[in-house]
PDB file of C-alpha atoms in Angstrom:
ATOM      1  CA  UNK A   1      -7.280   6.455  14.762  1.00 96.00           C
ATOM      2  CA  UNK A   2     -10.401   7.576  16.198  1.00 98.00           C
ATOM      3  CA  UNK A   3      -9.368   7.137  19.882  1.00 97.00           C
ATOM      4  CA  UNK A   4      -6.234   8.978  19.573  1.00 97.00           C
ATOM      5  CA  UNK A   5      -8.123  12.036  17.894  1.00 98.00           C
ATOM      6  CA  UNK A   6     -10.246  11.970  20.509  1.00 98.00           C
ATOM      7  CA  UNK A   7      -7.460  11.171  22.902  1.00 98.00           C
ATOM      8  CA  UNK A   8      -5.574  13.896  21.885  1.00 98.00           C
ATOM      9  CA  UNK A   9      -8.797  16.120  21.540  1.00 98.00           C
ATOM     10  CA  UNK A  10      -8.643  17.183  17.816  1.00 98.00           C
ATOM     11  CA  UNK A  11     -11.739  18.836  16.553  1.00 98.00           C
ATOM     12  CA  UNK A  12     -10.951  17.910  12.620  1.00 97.00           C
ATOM     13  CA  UNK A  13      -7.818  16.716  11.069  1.00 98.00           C
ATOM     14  CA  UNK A  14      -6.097  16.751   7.925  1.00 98.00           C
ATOM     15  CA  UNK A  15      -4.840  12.919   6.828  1.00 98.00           C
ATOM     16  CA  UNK A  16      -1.613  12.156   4.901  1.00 98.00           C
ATOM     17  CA  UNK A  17      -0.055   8.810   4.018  1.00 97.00           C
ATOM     18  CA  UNK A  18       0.522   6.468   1.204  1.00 96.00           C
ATOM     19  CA  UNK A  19       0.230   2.522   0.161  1.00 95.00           C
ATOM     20  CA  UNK A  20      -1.148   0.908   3.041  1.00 94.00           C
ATOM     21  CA  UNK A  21      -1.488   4.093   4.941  1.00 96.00           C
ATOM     22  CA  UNK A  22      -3.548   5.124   1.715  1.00 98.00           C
ATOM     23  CA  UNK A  23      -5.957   2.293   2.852  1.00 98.00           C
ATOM     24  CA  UNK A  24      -6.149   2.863   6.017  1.00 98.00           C
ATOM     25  CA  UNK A  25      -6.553   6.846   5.948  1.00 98.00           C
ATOM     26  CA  UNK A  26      -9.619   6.078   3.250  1.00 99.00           C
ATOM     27  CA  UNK A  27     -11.108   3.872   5.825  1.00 98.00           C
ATOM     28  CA  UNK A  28     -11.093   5.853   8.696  1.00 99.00           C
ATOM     29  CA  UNK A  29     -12.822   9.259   6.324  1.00 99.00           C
ATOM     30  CA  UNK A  30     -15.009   7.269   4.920  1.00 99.00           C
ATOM     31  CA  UNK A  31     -16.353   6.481   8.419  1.00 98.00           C
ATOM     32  CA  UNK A  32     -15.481   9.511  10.255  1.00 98.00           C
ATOM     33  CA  UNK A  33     -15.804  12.106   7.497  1.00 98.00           C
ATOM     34  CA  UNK A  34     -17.259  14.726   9.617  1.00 98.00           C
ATOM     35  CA  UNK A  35     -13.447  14.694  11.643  1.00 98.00           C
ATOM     36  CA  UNK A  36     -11.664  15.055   8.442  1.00 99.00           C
ATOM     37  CA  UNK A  37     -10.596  18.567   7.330  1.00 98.00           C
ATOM     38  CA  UNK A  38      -8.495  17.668   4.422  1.00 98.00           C
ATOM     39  CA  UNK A  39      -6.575  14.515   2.624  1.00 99.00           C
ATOM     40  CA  UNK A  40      -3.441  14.292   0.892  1.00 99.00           C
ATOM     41  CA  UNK A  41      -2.559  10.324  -0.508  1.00 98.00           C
ATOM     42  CA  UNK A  42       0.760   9.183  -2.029  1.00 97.00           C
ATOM     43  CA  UNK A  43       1.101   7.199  -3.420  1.00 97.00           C
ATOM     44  CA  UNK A  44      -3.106   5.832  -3.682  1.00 98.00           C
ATOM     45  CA  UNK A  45      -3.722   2.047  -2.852  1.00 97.00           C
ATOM     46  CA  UNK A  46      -6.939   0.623  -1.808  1.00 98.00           C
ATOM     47  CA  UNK A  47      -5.611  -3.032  -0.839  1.00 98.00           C
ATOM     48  CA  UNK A  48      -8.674  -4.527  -3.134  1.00 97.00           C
ATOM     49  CA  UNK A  49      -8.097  -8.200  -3.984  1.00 96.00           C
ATOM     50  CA  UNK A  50      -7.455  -7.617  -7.840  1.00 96.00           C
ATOM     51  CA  UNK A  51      -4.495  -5.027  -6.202  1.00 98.00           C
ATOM     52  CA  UNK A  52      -3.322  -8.088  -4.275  1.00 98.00           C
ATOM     53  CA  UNK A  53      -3.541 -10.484  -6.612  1.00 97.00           C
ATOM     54  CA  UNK A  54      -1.667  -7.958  -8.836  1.00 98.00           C
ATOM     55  CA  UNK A  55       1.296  -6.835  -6.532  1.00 98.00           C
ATOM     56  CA  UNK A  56       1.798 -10.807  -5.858  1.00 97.00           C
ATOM     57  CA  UNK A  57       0.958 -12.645  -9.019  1.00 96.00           C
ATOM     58  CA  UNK A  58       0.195 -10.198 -11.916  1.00 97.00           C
ATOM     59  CA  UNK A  59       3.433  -8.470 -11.942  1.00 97.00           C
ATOM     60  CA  UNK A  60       5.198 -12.072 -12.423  1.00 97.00           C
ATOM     61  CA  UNK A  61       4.648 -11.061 -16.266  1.00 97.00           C
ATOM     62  CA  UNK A  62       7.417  -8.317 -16.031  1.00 97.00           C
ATOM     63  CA  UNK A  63       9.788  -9.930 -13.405  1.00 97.00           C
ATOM     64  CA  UNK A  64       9.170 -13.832 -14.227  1.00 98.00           C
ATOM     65  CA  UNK A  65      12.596 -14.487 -12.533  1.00 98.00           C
ATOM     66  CA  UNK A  66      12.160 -12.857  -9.189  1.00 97.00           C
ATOM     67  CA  UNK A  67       8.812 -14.059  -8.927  1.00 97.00           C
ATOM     68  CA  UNK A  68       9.826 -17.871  -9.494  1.00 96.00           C
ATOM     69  CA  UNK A  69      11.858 -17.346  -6.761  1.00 97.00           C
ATOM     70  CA  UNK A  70       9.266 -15.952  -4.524  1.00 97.00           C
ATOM     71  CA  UNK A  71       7.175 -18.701  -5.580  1.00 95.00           C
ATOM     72  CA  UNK A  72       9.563 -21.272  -4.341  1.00 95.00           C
ATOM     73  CA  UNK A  73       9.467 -20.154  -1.255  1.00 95.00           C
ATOM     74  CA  UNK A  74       5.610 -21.622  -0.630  1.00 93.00           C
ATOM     75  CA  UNK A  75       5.282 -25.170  -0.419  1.00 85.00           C
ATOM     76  CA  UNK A  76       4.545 -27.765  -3.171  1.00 77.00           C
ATOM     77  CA  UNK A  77       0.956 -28.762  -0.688  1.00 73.00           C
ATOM     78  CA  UNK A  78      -0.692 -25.658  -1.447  1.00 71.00           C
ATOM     79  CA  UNK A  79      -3.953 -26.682  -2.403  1.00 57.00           C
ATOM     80  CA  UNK A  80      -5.565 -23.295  -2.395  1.00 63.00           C
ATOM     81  CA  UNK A  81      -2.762 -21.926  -4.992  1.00 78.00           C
ATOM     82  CA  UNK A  82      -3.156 -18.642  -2.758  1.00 92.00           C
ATOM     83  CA  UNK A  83       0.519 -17.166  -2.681  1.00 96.00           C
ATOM     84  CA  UNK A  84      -0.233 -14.740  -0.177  1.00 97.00           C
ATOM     85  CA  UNK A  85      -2.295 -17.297   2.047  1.00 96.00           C
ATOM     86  CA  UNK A  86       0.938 -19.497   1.574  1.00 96.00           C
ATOM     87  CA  UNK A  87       3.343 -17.160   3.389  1.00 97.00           C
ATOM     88  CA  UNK A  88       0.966 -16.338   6.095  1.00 97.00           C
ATOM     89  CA  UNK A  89       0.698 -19.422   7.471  1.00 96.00           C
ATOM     90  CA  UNK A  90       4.636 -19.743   6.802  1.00 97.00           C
ATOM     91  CA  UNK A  91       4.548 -17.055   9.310  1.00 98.00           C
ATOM     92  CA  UNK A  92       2.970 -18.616  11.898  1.00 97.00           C
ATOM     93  CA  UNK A  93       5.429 -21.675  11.567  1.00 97.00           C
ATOM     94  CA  UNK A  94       6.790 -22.556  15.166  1.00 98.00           C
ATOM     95  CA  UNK A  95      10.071 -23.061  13.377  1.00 98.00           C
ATOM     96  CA  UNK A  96      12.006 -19.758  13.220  1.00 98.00           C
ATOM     97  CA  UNK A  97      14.138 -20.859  10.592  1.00 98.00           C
ATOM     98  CA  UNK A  98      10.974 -21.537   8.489  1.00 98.00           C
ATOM     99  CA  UNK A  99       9.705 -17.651   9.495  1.00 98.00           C
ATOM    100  CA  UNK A 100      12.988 -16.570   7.966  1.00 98.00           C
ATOM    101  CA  UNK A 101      13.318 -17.408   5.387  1.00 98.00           C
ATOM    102  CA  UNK A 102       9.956 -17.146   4.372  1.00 98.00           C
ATOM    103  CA  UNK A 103      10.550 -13.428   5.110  1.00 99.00           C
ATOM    104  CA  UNK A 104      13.408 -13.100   3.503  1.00 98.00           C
ATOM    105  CA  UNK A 105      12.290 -14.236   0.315  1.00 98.00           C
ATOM    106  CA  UNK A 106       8.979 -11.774   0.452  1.00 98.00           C
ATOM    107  CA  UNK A 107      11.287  -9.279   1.136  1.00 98.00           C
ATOM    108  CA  UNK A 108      13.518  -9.703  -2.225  1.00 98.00           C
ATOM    109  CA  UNK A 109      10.321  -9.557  -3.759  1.00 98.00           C
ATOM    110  CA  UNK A 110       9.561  -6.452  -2.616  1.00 97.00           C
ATOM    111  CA  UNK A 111      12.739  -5.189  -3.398  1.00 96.00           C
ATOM    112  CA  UNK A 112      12.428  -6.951  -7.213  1.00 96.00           C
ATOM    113  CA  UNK A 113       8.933  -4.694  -7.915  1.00 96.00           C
ATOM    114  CA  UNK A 114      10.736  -1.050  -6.495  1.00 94.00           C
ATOM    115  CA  UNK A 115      14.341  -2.302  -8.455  1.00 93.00           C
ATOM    116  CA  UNK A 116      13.284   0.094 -11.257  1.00 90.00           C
ATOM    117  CA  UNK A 117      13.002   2.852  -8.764  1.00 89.00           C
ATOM    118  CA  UNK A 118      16.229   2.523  -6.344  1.00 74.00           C
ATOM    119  CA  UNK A 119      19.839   1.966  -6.892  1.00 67.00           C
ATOM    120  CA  UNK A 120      20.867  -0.896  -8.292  1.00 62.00           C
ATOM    121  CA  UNK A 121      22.411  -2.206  -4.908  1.00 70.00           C
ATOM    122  CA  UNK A 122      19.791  -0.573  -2.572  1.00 82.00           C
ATOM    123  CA  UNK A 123      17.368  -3.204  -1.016  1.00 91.00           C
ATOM    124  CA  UNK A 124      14.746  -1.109   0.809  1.00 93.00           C
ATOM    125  CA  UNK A 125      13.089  -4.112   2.112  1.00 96.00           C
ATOM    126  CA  UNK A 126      16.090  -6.714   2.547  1.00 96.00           C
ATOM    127  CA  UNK A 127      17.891  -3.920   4.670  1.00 95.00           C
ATOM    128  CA  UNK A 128      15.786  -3.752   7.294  1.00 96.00           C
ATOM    129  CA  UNK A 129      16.824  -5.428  10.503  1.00 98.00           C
ATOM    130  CA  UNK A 130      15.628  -9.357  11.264  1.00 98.00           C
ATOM    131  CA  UNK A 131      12.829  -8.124  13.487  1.00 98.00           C
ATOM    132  CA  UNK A 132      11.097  -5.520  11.392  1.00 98.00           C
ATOM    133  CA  UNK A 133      11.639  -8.119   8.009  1.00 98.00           C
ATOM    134  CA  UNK A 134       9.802 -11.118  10.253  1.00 99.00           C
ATOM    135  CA  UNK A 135       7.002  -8.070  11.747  1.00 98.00           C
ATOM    136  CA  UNK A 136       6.593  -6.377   8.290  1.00 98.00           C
ATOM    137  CA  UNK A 137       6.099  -9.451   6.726  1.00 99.00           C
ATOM    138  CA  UNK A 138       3.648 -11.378   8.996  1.00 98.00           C
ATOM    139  CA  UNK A 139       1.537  -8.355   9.146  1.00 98.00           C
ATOM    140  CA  UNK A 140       1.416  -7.622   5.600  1.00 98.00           C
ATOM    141  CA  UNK A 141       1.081 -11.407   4.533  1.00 98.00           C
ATOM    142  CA  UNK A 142      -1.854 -11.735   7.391  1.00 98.00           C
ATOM    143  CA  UNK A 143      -3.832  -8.842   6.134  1.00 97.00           C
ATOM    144  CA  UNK A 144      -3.501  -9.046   2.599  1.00 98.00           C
ATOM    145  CA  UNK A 145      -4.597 -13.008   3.213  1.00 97.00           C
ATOM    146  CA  UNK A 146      -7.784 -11.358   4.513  1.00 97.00           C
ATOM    147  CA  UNK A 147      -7.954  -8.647   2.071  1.00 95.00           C
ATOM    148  CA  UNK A 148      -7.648  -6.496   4.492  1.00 96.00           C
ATOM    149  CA  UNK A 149     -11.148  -7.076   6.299  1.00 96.00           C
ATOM    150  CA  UNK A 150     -12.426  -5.075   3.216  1.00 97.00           C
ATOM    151  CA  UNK A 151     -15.168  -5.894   0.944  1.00 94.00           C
ATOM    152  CA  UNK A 152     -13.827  -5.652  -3.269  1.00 93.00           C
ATOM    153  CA  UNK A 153     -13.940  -2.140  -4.078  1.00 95.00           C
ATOM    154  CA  UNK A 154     -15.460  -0.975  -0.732  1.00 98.00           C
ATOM    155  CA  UNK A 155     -13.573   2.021  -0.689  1.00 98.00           C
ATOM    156  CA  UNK A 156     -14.507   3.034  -4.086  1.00 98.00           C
ATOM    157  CA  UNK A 157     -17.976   2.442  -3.665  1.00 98.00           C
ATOM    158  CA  UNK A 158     -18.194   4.879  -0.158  1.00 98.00           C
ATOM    159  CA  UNK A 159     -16.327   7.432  -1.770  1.00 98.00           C
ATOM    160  CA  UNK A 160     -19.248   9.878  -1.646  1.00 97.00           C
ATOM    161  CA  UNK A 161     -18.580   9.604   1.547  1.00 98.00           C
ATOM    162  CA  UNK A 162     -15.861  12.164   1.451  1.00 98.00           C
ATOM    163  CA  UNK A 163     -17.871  14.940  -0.442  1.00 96.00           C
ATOM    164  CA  UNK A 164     -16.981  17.887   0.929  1.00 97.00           C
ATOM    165  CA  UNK A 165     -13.700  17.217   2.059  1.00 98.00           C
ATOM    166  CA  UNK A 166     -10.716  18.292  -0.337  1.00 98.00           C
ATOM    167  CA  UNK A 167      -8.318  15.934  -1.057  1.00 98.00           C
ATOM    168  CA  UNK A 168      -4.948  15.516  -3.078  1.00 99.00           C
ATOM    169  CA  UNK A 169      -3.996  12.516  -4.829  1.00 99.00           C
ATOM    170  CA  UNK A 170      -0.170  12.369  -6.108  1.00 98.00           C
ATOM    171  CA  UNK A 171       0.754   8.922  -7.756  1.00 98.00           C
ATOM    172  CA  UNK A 172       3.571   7.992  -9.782  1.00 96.00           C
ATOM    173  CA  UNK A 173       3.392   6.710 -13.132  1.00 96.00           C
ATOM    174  CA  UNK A 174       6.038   4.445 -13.185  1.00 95.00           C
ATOM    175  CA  UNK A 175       4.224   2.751 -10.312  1.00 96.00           C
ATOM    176  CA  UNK A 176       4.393  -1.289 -10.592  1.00 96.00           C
ATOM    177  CA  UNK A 177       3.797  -2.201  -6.968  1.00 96.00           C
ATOM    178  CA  UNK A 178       0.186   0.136  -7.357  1.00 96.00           C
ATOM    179  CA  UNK A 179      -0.932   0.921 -10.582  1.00 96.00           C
ATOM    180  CA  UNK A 180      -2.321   3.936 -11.681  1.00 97.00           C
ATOM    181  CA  UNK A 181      -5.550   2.881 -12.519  1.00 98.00           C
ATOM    182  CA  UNK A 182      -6.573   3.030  -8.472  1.00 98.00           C
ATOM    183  CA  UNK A 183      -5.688   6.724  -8.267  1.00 98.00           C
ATOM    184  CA  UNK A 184      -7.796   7.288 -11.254  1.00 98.00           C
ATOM    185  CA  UNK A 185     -10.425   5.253 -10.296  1.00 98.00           C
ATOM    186  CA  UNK A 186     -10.765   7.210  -6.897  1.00 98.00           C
ATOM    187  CA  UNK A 187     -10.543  10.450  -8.444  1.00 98.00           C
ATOM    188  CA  UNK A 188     -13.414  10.045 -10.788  1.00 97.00           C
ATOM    189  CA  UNK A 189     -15.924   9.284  -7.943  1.00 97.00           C
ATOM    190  CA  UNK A 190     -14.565  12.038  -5.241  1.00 98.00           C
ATOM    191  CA  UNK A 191     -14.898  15.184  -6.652  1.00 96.00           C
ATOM    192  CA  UNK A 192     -13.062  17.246  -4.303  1.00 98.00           C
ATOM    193  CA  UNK A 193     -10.329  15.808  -5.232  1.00 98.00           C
ATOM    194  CA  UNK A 194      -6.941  16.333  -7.381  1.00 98.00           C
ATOM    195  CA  UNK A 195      -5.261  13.858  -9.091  1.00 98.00           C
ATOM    196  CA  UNK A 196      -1.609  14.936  -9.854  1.00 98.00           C
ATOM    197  CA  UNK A 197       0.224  12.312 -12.039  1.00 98.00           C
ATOM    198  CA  UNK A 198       3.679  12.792 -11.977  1.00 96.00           C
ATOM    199  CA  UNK A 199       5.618  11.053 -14.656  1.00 94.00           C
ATOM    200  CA  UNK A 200       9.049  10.322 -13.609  1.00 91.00           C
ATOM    201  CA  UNK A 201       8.335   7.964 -10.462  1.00 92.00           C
ATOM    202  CA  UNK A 202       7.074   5.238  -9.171  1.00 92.00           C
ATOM    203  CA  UNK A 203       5.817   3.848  -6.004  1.00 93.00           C
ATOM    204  CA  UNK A 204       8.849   5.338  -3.646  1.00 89.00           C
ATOM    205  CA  UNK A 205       8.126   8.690  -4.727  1.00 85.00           C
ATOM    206  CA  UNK A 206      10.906  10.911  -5.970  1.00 85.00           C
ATOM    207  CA  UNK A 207      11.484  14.569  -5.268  1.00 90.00           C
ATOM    208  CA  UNK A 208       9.352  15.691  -7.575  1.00 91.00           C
ATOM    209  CA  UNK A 209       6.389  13.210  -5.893  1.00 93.00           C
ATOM    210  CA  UNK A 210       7.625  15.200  -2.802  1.00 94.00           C
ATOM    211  CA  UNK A 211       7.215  18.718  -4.140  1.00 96.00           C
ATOM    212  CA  UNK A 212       3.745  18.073  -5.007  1.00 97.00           C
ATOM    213  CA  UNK A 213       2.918  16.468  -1.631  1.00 97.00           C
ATOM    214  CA  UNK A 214       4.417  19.355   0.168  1.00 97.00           C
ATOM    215  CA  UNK A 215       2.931  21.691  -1.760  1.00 97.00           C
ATOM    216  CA  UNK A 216      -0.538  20.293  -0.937  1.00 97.00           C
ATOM    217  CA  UNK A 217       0.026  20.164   2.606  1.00 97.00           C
ATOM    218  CA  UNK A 218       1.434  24.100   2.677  1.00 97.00           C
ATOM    219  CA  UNK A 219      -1.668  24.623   0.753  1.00 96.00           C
ATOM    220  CA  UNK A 220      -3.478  23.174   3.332  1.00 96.00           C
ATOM    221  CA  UNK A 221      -2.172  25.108   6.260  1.00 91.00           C
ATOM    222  CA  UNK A 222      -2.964  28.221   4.859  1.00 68.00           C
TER     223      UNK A 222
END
C-alpha cells in the first residue's frame, strides 16, 4: 500500500474497507500514520487468533450441522486438531480434485455463517467461479493458518498509533462471522474514533450499514 501511495504520489489518504480489508487498512495506519488523513472500517475485524478460532470453530455452537460438514472435509490424521491449518495444506494438495473440494466445502461454510443475512438461495461464496473459490480459499486458509503474520491483539495494542487521525467504525450487530466485541474493543483505545452500531445487519452490511458508511466518507470530503 505504501508503494502505490507513493507510486501514485499521494501526500495523505483517507482508508476505507472492511473484514480483511479492516486488517489490513489498520496495519498499514498503524505504521504509516503520518500518510493517513482519515479511516472509515466496515465492517471491523482484526484477524486475531481468538477471531479465527471463532469464525472457524466457535460459531459451530450455533450452526453444529454446517460445521460437521466443514469438519469432514479435513482429514481423520490431523494431529494438530488445527481446522484452518487442515485446509491449507489441503490447498497445496497436487491433486486438483483434492483442492476442490476442499474449497468447496470452506466455501458452504462461509455461506452457512452469512445464511442469516442473504436470501435463502443466495450463496455469496459458492457462486463464485472455480478459480476465485480455489484463490479465495488458499489465500484465506494460508493466512489465517499464520494468523495473519500478526502478533494476538497487535492491532489493539498500537492503536495509539492512530491518535490524531479520525476514524469511523460502522459494524453490524447481527454480525456472526465478526463479532461486535472487536469494533468495541478498538473504539475504546482510539479516541478519534466513532463507533456506529447499527442494529439490523450483519457482516454483509445492509443499506442502512451503507448509509452510515457513505455518510462518513461525504463527511470526509468536505
Amino acid at each position: 500500500m505504501e508503494q502505490l501511495r507513493q507510486h501514485l504520489d499521494i501526500d495523505r489518504w483517507l482508508l476505507f474497507g472492511g473484514s480483511w480489508g479492516s486488517t489490513l487498512l489498520l496495519a498499514y495506519a498503524e505504521q504509516y500514520s503520518d500518510r493517513v488523513s482519515e479511516i472509515v472500517i466496515s465492517p471491523v475485524t482484526t484477524t486475531r487468533q481468538s477471531e479465527i478460532d471463532w469464525l472457524y470453530d466457535g460459531l459451530s455452537r450455533f450452526l453444529p450441522k454446517a460445521w460437521e460438514q466443514f469438519r469432514a472435509g479435513v482429514p481423520d490424521n490431523n494431529s494438530d486438531n488445527d481446522i484452518v491449518a487442515a485446509y491449507a495444506r489441503l490447498m497445496e494438495n497436487s491433486d486438483s480434485k483434492v483442492r476442490i473440494q476442499a474449497a468447496n466445502r470452506w466455501c458452504a461454510w462461509e455461506d452457512a455463517v452469512v445464511s442469516h443475512e442473504t436470501d435463502e438461495d443466495e450463496q455469496p461464496f459458492s457462486s463464485g467461479s472455480l478459480n476465485w473459490r480455489l484463490s479465495f480459499v488458499r489465500i484465506a486458509s494460508h493466512y489465517f493458518s499464520h494468523g495473519a503474520w500478526l502478533d494476538e491483539n497487535q492491532l489493539l495494542r498500537d492503536a495509539n498509533q492512530l491518535i490524531g487521525i479520525p476514524g469511523v467504525l460502522v459494524h453490524g450487530r447481527l454480525d456472526l462471522a465478526g463479532p461486535l466485541k472487536t469494533a468495541w474493543e478498538l473504539d475504546r483505545v482510539w479516541s478519534d474514533a466513532e463507533l456506529i452500531i447499527v442494529d439490523n445487519s450483519g457482516h454483509t452490511g445492509g443499506e442502512s450499514m451503507r448509509m452510515h458508511v457513505r455518510e462518513a466518507l461525504d463527511s470526509f470530503a468536505d
